[in-house]
Amino acid sequence: MKEIKSYHRGGVQQECRDSRENPAEILKCRFKEERQRRKTMLLEQSSAQESNDDVEELSLIQHHSENEESAEKAAEPVVGSRPPTGSWKEMQQTTGSERLDNSIKKHLKERLRSAMSKGRRLVLEEASPGADLFLIEKSSQDFLEVRKAEYVSHKKRIQRERKLLFTPSSRPVPAFIKLPENTRPRYLEDEGLYVGKRPPMSQTNENILENRILKMEEGKKWIGDDRRIMALPDPVKESSTRPPLFHMEEDLDPALQTVYRKATRSKYENKCNDGTLDPEGDYQLDVDVSGLIFSHHPLFSREHVLGARLAQLYDQYLTRQHNNLTGHLTDKLNGLRSALRNMLEIHDSQSLTQAMQQRISDYSLEIRNTRQLRDSEQEKDRTLLKNIIKVWKEIKALREFQTFTNTPYKLFLRKENVDQASDEQVYEDEISAEVVELEAESEEDYQRKLAEYKKQLAEWKLSRRKQKAKKKKRKKKKKGQLQDDTEEDEDQELSESEGPEEEDCPKPEPPERPDFDSIEQQVREKASRIRRKPGESVLIPELHASGNITANDLCPRAEVARRQDVERHSIIIKILYNGKPASQTDSRFLDTDFRVHFGQIFNLKIVNSPQSITLQVVEKIGSSCSLLTQVFVPVPEPSALTGRVPLEEFEFSSNQRVMFDHEGVGSDVPLAFKPDGSNKQTLLTSGKLSCCVSWGIGEDDVPLAPPVSHQPGGIHSGLRRLDAVTSIGGCELDDMKKTVEWAKQLQLDPNDPNNASIMQLLKVARSEEVHAPEYFRLEQLQEEFYFVTDEVLELKRSQLLRLRNHDVAESLL
């Protein structure tokens, strides 16, 4: 042990001598010497303690062995045969020595184990230099770790929850999942068995329950044969068992009774006036909401879709018959033809002047345009009648296929007989007149094309001659035959006049002569396509809604579910004034024909000037409401008073996507009427809202409308309809050439009252005089447009600009 201590101390001192020059190394050597000194002290103390322990343990072991021997002797039983004395002593000595050896071995093993553990501890202390010299007292901050807050995003949290939780969907479960394959649904009530009324449950909750149950292994056992969740009859009674308390109203304290008072508008409180209306004025808007008609609704059946289409086509037919545009164009065409015929008969033997030729050309052009419009309208009438008959046949075929009726429509075709002889005469006269006109037009087009062809041919021949002359001169130049200065000058002049060499132009082709034989055939084919044949009866369709609708007992279950769903839907119209809710109609349930009648008039007492009037169509299903669409109604004129304004129909539509699991076709869903699934159509929710907005009438027939100056359109809104010249202004009449050309090109009817203002404007333009009318208009905002004073206008530069604007020659200045 002393040798090891001296060896370590000598090695440390040797290292310190080598590193005396560096202060850091000197401090490190001192640390090592101190550590080595403490290690030697610990080894000496441990060796001395071990020697003392060995002596004490040996004494203890000997004493313990003697005690064991005495105990064994006392425990041995007394035996009758006693062994010899010498052998008994030897045996006692051998057993005591063996026990002593075992205890010594055990003690040495324990001491060896403790020495090895101390050696390991010393090695660790030596491996960490200065660990025992720089011990710092531990505090609570040493055991505290500060980190940033852990945040889990919503998306990750949802993903984790999806792995652990199941959220059932609210969408309907497909029918093939509820029942086994090749199994049809079974309805016990259709078989005559009493089932009872199911408890009321929203479709969304039922879908969620079905999606949750079907995720289980034995989930299908909760689904009945009718593809719905099994449920007991509703235990709630239809009538209450508690009798009504009629005496409550009589015994009620008068102070607690309800007193109804009419709502009045305060003149001083809660007034929001933007300054455009008189705060003391009394203005009232009357909104008349008549009714609503759906041209398509998600709860339409296939027959409803065809019925709505038939009704729409019939409305178009009635509108066209009322306008009678085909008859007007036919009369106009006959008048133009007779006028042109008379004109040609009068000036047949005389030479036609340029003005007369131009007039005849204008008549011919007008006849052509009118004939084309008449033929187009006749084709539209014919096609519309065919479509009405086609849709009616589809409705009848669908009713036979589904064995029940959903719509009350019936179409009757009334025939009107005609005189075949006179009809054939009119038919042939029309064809012959059209053939003559087409032949004249074809001949005129041919002559125009022929003249153009002759002109192009002459230009082509001239260019060919010039090209040939150029080629000849080039050949002569190559041979060197002509090199005179005169010829060079001529070549230069020719090249300058002709320009660069052009490629060979193609020879124009002569126009084809019109085939007059095929014209009549084309006219007859077109007449058979767009007109009825001579002698054929005139078909007049009549649509009635007097049919019978099949009762629910005779309809399949899917159709009954659709009708029950229709009964739960109701419509509300909300009125918004300047974007704020003002009132709303009563809730009206949908009828089987999807028409809703309101018949309500709302009197709105207004303070702010009207900027927008909006009607919201809200659909209510049970306790939930959803906005279908919004209808924007224009603000009425001050002259539009209640009782003098007719009802107007405003079309609306909604792009909401709706699907059902019954016979309802839905909205924004492809729909096919053919068995092969072709010709699919996508229908959106649409309809017409019938309403009108007007100003109210107070006592003594006083209009409750603001003055004209308060209207958003200003005074010019009514002025433009009364006087076109004054509304435009005299300064806009300096150059009327474009306006006159535009009016001449449109061929406006001077007898039409709607064209009176334009005719007055043209009259002023043709007279080249702009004079003010006999009345005047008070312009309140005219001073705002005066950007200069009269003194500035009197300057020389201003006068020069005005003269230049009037195209006055500079020589006259």
PDB file of N, CA, C and O in Angstrom, residues 30 38 60 109 130 151 182 199 249 267 297 305 317 398 453 458 464 499 509 519 556 634 638 664 683-684 703 711 747:
ATOM      1  N   ARG A  30      -2.513  20.684  -8.268  1.00  0.00           N
ATOM      2  CA  ARG A  30      -2.855  20.779  -6.850  1.00  0.00           C
ATOM      3  C   ARG A  30      -4.133  20.006  -6.534  1.00  0.00           C
ATOM      4  O   ARG A  30      -4.236  19.351  -5.503  1.00  0.00           O
ATOM      5  N   ARG A  38      -6.297  12.506  -0.024  1.00  0.00           N
ATOM      6  CA  ARG A  38      -7.532  12.034   0.600  1.00  0.00           C
ATOM      7  C   ARG A  38      -7.752  10.560   0.307  1.00  0.00           C
ATOM      8  O   ARG A  38      -8.272   9.818   1.141  1.00  0.00           O
ATOM      9  N   LEU A  60     -15.397 -13.715  17.995  1.00  0.00           N
ATOM     10  CA  LEU A  60     -16.830 -13.994  17.958  1.00  0.00           C
ATOM     11  C   LEU A  60     -17.112 -15.363  17.351  1.00  0.00           C
ATOM     12  O   LEU A  60     -17.980 -16.101  17.792  1.00  0.00           O
ATOM     13  N   LYS A 109     -15.279 -13.907   2.079  1.00  0.00           N
ATOM     14  CA  LYS A 109     -16.042 -13.573   0.847  1.00  0.00           C
ATOM     15  C   LYS A 109     -16.737 -12.225   0.977  1.00  0.00           C
ATOM     16  O   LYS A 109     -16.741 -11.405   0.066  1.00  0.00           O
ATOM     17  N   GLY A 130     -12.097  16.641  -9.560  1.00  0.00           N
ATOM     18  CA  GLY A 130     -12.663  17.850  -8.980  1.00  0.00           C
ATOM     19  C   GLY A 130     -14.127  17.757  -8.669  1.00  0.00           C
ATOM     20  O   GLY A 130     -14.763  18.764  -8.399  1.00  0.00           O
ATOM     21  N   TYR A 151     -49.209  22.811 -27.864  1.00  0.00           N
ATOM     22  CA  TYR A 151     -50.486  23.094 -28.539  1.00  0.00           C
ATOM     23  C   TYR A 151     -50.705  22.065 -29.641  1.00  0.00           C
ATOM     24  O   TYR A 151     -49.813  21.835 -30.475  1.00  0.00           O
ATOM     25  N   ASN A 182     -81.014  -9.445 -52.626  1.00  0.00           N
ATOM     26  CA  ASN A 182     -82.185 -10.086 -53.265  1.00  0.00           C
ATOM     27  C   ASN A 182     -83.368 -10.176 -52.292  1.00  0.00           C
ATOM     28  O   ASN A 182     -84.085 -11.178 -52.252  1.00  0.00           O
ATOM     29  N   PRO A 199     -93.505   6.911 -33.092  1.00  0.00           N
ATOM     30  CA  PRO A 199     -93.266   8.190 -32.394  1.00  0.00           C
ATOM     31  C   PRO A 199     -92.556   9.175 -33.321  1.00  0.00           C
ATOM     32  O   PRO A 199     -91.737   8.777 -34.148  1.00  0.00           O
ATOM     33  N   GLU A 249    -109.845  32.530 -16.738  1.00  0.00           N
ATOM     34  CA  GLU A 249    -109.938  33.863 -17.335  1.00  0.00           C
ATOM     35  C   GLU A 249    -110.912  34.754 -16.555  1.00  0.00           C
ATOM     36  O   GLU A 249    -110.712  35.963 -16.443  1.00  0.00           O
ATOM     37  N   LYS A 267     -92.829  60.446 -33.230  1.00  0.00           N
ATOM     38  CA  LYS A 267     -92.264  61.470 -34.098  1.00  0.00           C
ATOM     39  C   LYS A 267     -90.930  62.002 -33.593  1.00  0.00           C
ATOM     40  O   LYS A 267     -90.226  62.686 -34.328  1.00  0.00           O
ATOM     41  N   HIS A 297     -89.772  22.278 -57.731  1.00  0.00           N
ATOM     42  CA  HIS A 297     -89.519  22.162 -56.291  1.00  0.00           C
ATOM     43  C   HIS A 297     -88.869  20.803 -56.048  1.00  0.00           C
ATOM     44  O   HIS A 297     -89.131  19.833 -56.777  1.00  0.00           O
ATOM     45  N   VAL A 305     -93.020  17.300 -62.691  1.00  0.00           N
ATOM     46  CA  VAL A 305     -92.061  17.944 -63.601  1.00  0.00           C
ATOM     47  C   VAL A 305     -92.656  18.074 -64.989  1.00  0.00           C
ATOM     48  O   VAL A 305     -92.602  19.143 -65.628  1.00  0.00           O
ATOM     49  N   TYR A 317     -98.091  29.409 -75.266  1.00  0.00           N
ATOM     50  CA  TYR A 317     -99.041  29.353 -76.386  1.00  0.00           C
ATOM     51  C   TYR A 317    -100.093  30.460 -76.251  1.00  0.00           C
ATOM     52  O   TYR A 317    -100.416  31.150 -77.224  1.00  0.00           O
ATOM     53  N   LEU A 398     -96.614   8.012 -68.496  1.00  0.00           N
ATOM     54  CA  LEU A 398     -96.107   7.901 -67.123  1.00  0.00           C
ATOM     55  C   LEU A 398     -97.220   7.506 -66.160  1.00  0.00           C
ATOM     56  O   LEU A 398     -97.003   6.699 -65.240  1.00  0.00           O
ATOM     57  N   TYR A 453     -67.900  39.741-110.682  1.00  0.00           N
ATOM     58  CA  TYR A 453     -67.013  38.801-111.383  1.00  0.00           C
ATOM     59  C   TYR A 453     -66.366  39.468-112.592  1.00  0.00           C
ATOM     60  O   TYR A 453     -65.158  39.295-112.837  1.00  0.00           O
ATOM     61  N   ALA A 458     -61.610  41.587-115.223  1.00  0.00           N
ATOM     62  CA  ALA A 458     -60.867  42.649-115.917  1.00  0.00           C
ATOM     63  C   ALA A 458     -59.581  42.974-115.166  1.00  0.00           C
ATOM     64  O   ALA A 458     -58.512  43.165-115.796  1.00  0.00           O
ATOM     65  N   ARG A 464     -52.413  40.132-115.640  1.00  0.00           N
ATOM     66  CA  ARG A 464     -51.739  39.129-116.473  1.00  0.00           C
ATOM     67  C   ARG A 464     -50.954  39.800-117.584  1.00  0.00           C
ATOM     68  O   ARG A 464     -49.816  39.400-117.877  1.00  0.00           O
ATOM     69  N   GLY A 499     -45.114  48.733-108.914  1.00  0.00           N
ATOM     70  CA  GLY A 499     -44.668  48.300-107.607  1.00  0.00           C
ATOM     71  C   GLY A 499     -43.886  47.005-107.699  1.00  0.00           C
ATOM     72  O   GLY A 499     -43.452  46.581-108.776  1.00  0.00           O
ATOM     73  N   GLU A 509     -63.673  32.767-110.607  1.00  0.00           N
ATOM     74  CA  GLU A 509     -64.638  31.839-111.182  1.00  0.00           C
ATOM     75  C   GLU A 509     -65.971  32.539-111.380  1.00  0.00           C
ATOM     76  O   GLU A 509     -66.399  33.335-110.522  1.00  0.00           O
ATOM     77  N   ILE A 519     -86.106  26.066-106.674  1.00  0.00           N
ATOM     78  CA  ILE A 519     -86.612  27.060-105.730  1.00  0.00           C
ATOM     79  C   ILE A 519     -88.006  26.700-105.254  1.00  0.00           C
ATOM     80  O   ILE A 519     -88.326  26.741-104.066  1.00  0.00           O
ATOM     81  N   PRO A 556     -98.218   3.705 -53.872  1.00  0.00           N
ATOM     82  CA  PRO A 556     -97.143   2.964 -53.189  1.00  0.00           C
ATOM     83  C   PRO A 556     -96.573   3.767 -52.022  1.00  0.00           C
ATOM     84  O   PRO A 556     -96.812   4.966 -51.879  1.00  0.00           O
ATOM     85  N   PRO A 634     -88.361  46.609 -57.575  1.00  0.00           N
ATOM     86  CA  PRO A 634     -87.957  48.003 -57.798  1.00  0.00           C
ATOM     87  C   PRO A 634     -88.801  48.977 -56.978  1.00  0.00           C
ATOM     88  O   PRO A 634     -89.963  48.719 -56.657  1.00  0.00           O
ATOM     89  N   PRO A 638     -93.474  57.926 -57.832  1.00  0.00           N
ATOM     90  CA  PRO A 638     -94.461  58.625 -56.979  1.00  0.00           C
ATOM     91  C   PRO A 638     -95.883  58.549 -57.515  1.00  0.00           C
ATOM     92  O   PRO A 638     -96.840  58.670 -56.741  1.00  0.00           O
ATOM     93  N   GLY A 664     -89.553  12.058 -54.514  1.00  0.00           N
ATOM     94  CA  GLY A 664     -89.153  13.425 -54.836  1.00  0.00           C
ATOM     95  C   GLY A 664     -87.911  13.443 -55.707  1.00  0.00           C
ATOM     96  O   GLY A 664     -86.922  12.758 -55.420  1.00  0.00           O
ATOM     97  N   LEU A 683     -82.469  20.082 -62.863  1.00  0.00           N
ATOM     98  CA  LEU A 683     -83.457  21.114 -62.586  1.00  0.00           C
ATOM     99  C   LEU A 683     -83.145  21.788 -61.258  1.00  0.00           C
ATOM    100  O   LEU A 683     -82.772  21.127 -60.288  1.00  0.00           O
ATOM    101  N   LEU A 684     -83.304  23.108 -61.225  1.00  0.00           N
ATOM    102  CA  LEU A 684     -83.098  23.902 -60.023  1.00  0.00           C
ATOM    103  C   LEU A 684     -84.439  24.401 -59.492  1.00  0.00           C
ATOM    104  O   LEU A 684     -85.397  24.559 -60.261  1.00  0.00           O
ATOM    105  N   PRO A 703    -102.167  61.294 -51.631  1.00  0.00           N
ATOM    106  CA  PRO A 703    -101.091  60.293 -51.803  1.00  0.00           C
ATOM    107  C   PRO A 703    -100.046  60.434 -50.701  1.00  0.00           C
ATOM    108  O   PRO A 703     -99.579  61.537 -50.396  1.00  0.00           O
ATOM    109  N   GLN A 711     -86.890  61.471 -54.986  1.00  0.00           N
ATOM    110  CA  GLN A 711     -86.707  60.150 -55.568  1.00  0.00           C
ATOM    111  C   GLN A 711     -85.258  59.957 -55.970  1.00  0.00           C
ATOM    112  O   GLN A 711     -84.568  60.908 -56.355  1.00  0.00           O
ATOM    113  N   GLN A 747     -86.384  51.482 -88.892  1.00  0.00           N
ATOM    114  CA  GLN A 747     -87.717  51.571 -89.507  1.00  0.00           C
ATOM    115  C   GLN A 747     -88.795  51.639 -88.437  1.00  0.00           C
ATOM    116  O   GLN A 747     -89.709  50.810 -88.377  1.00  0.00           O
TER     117      GLN A 747
END
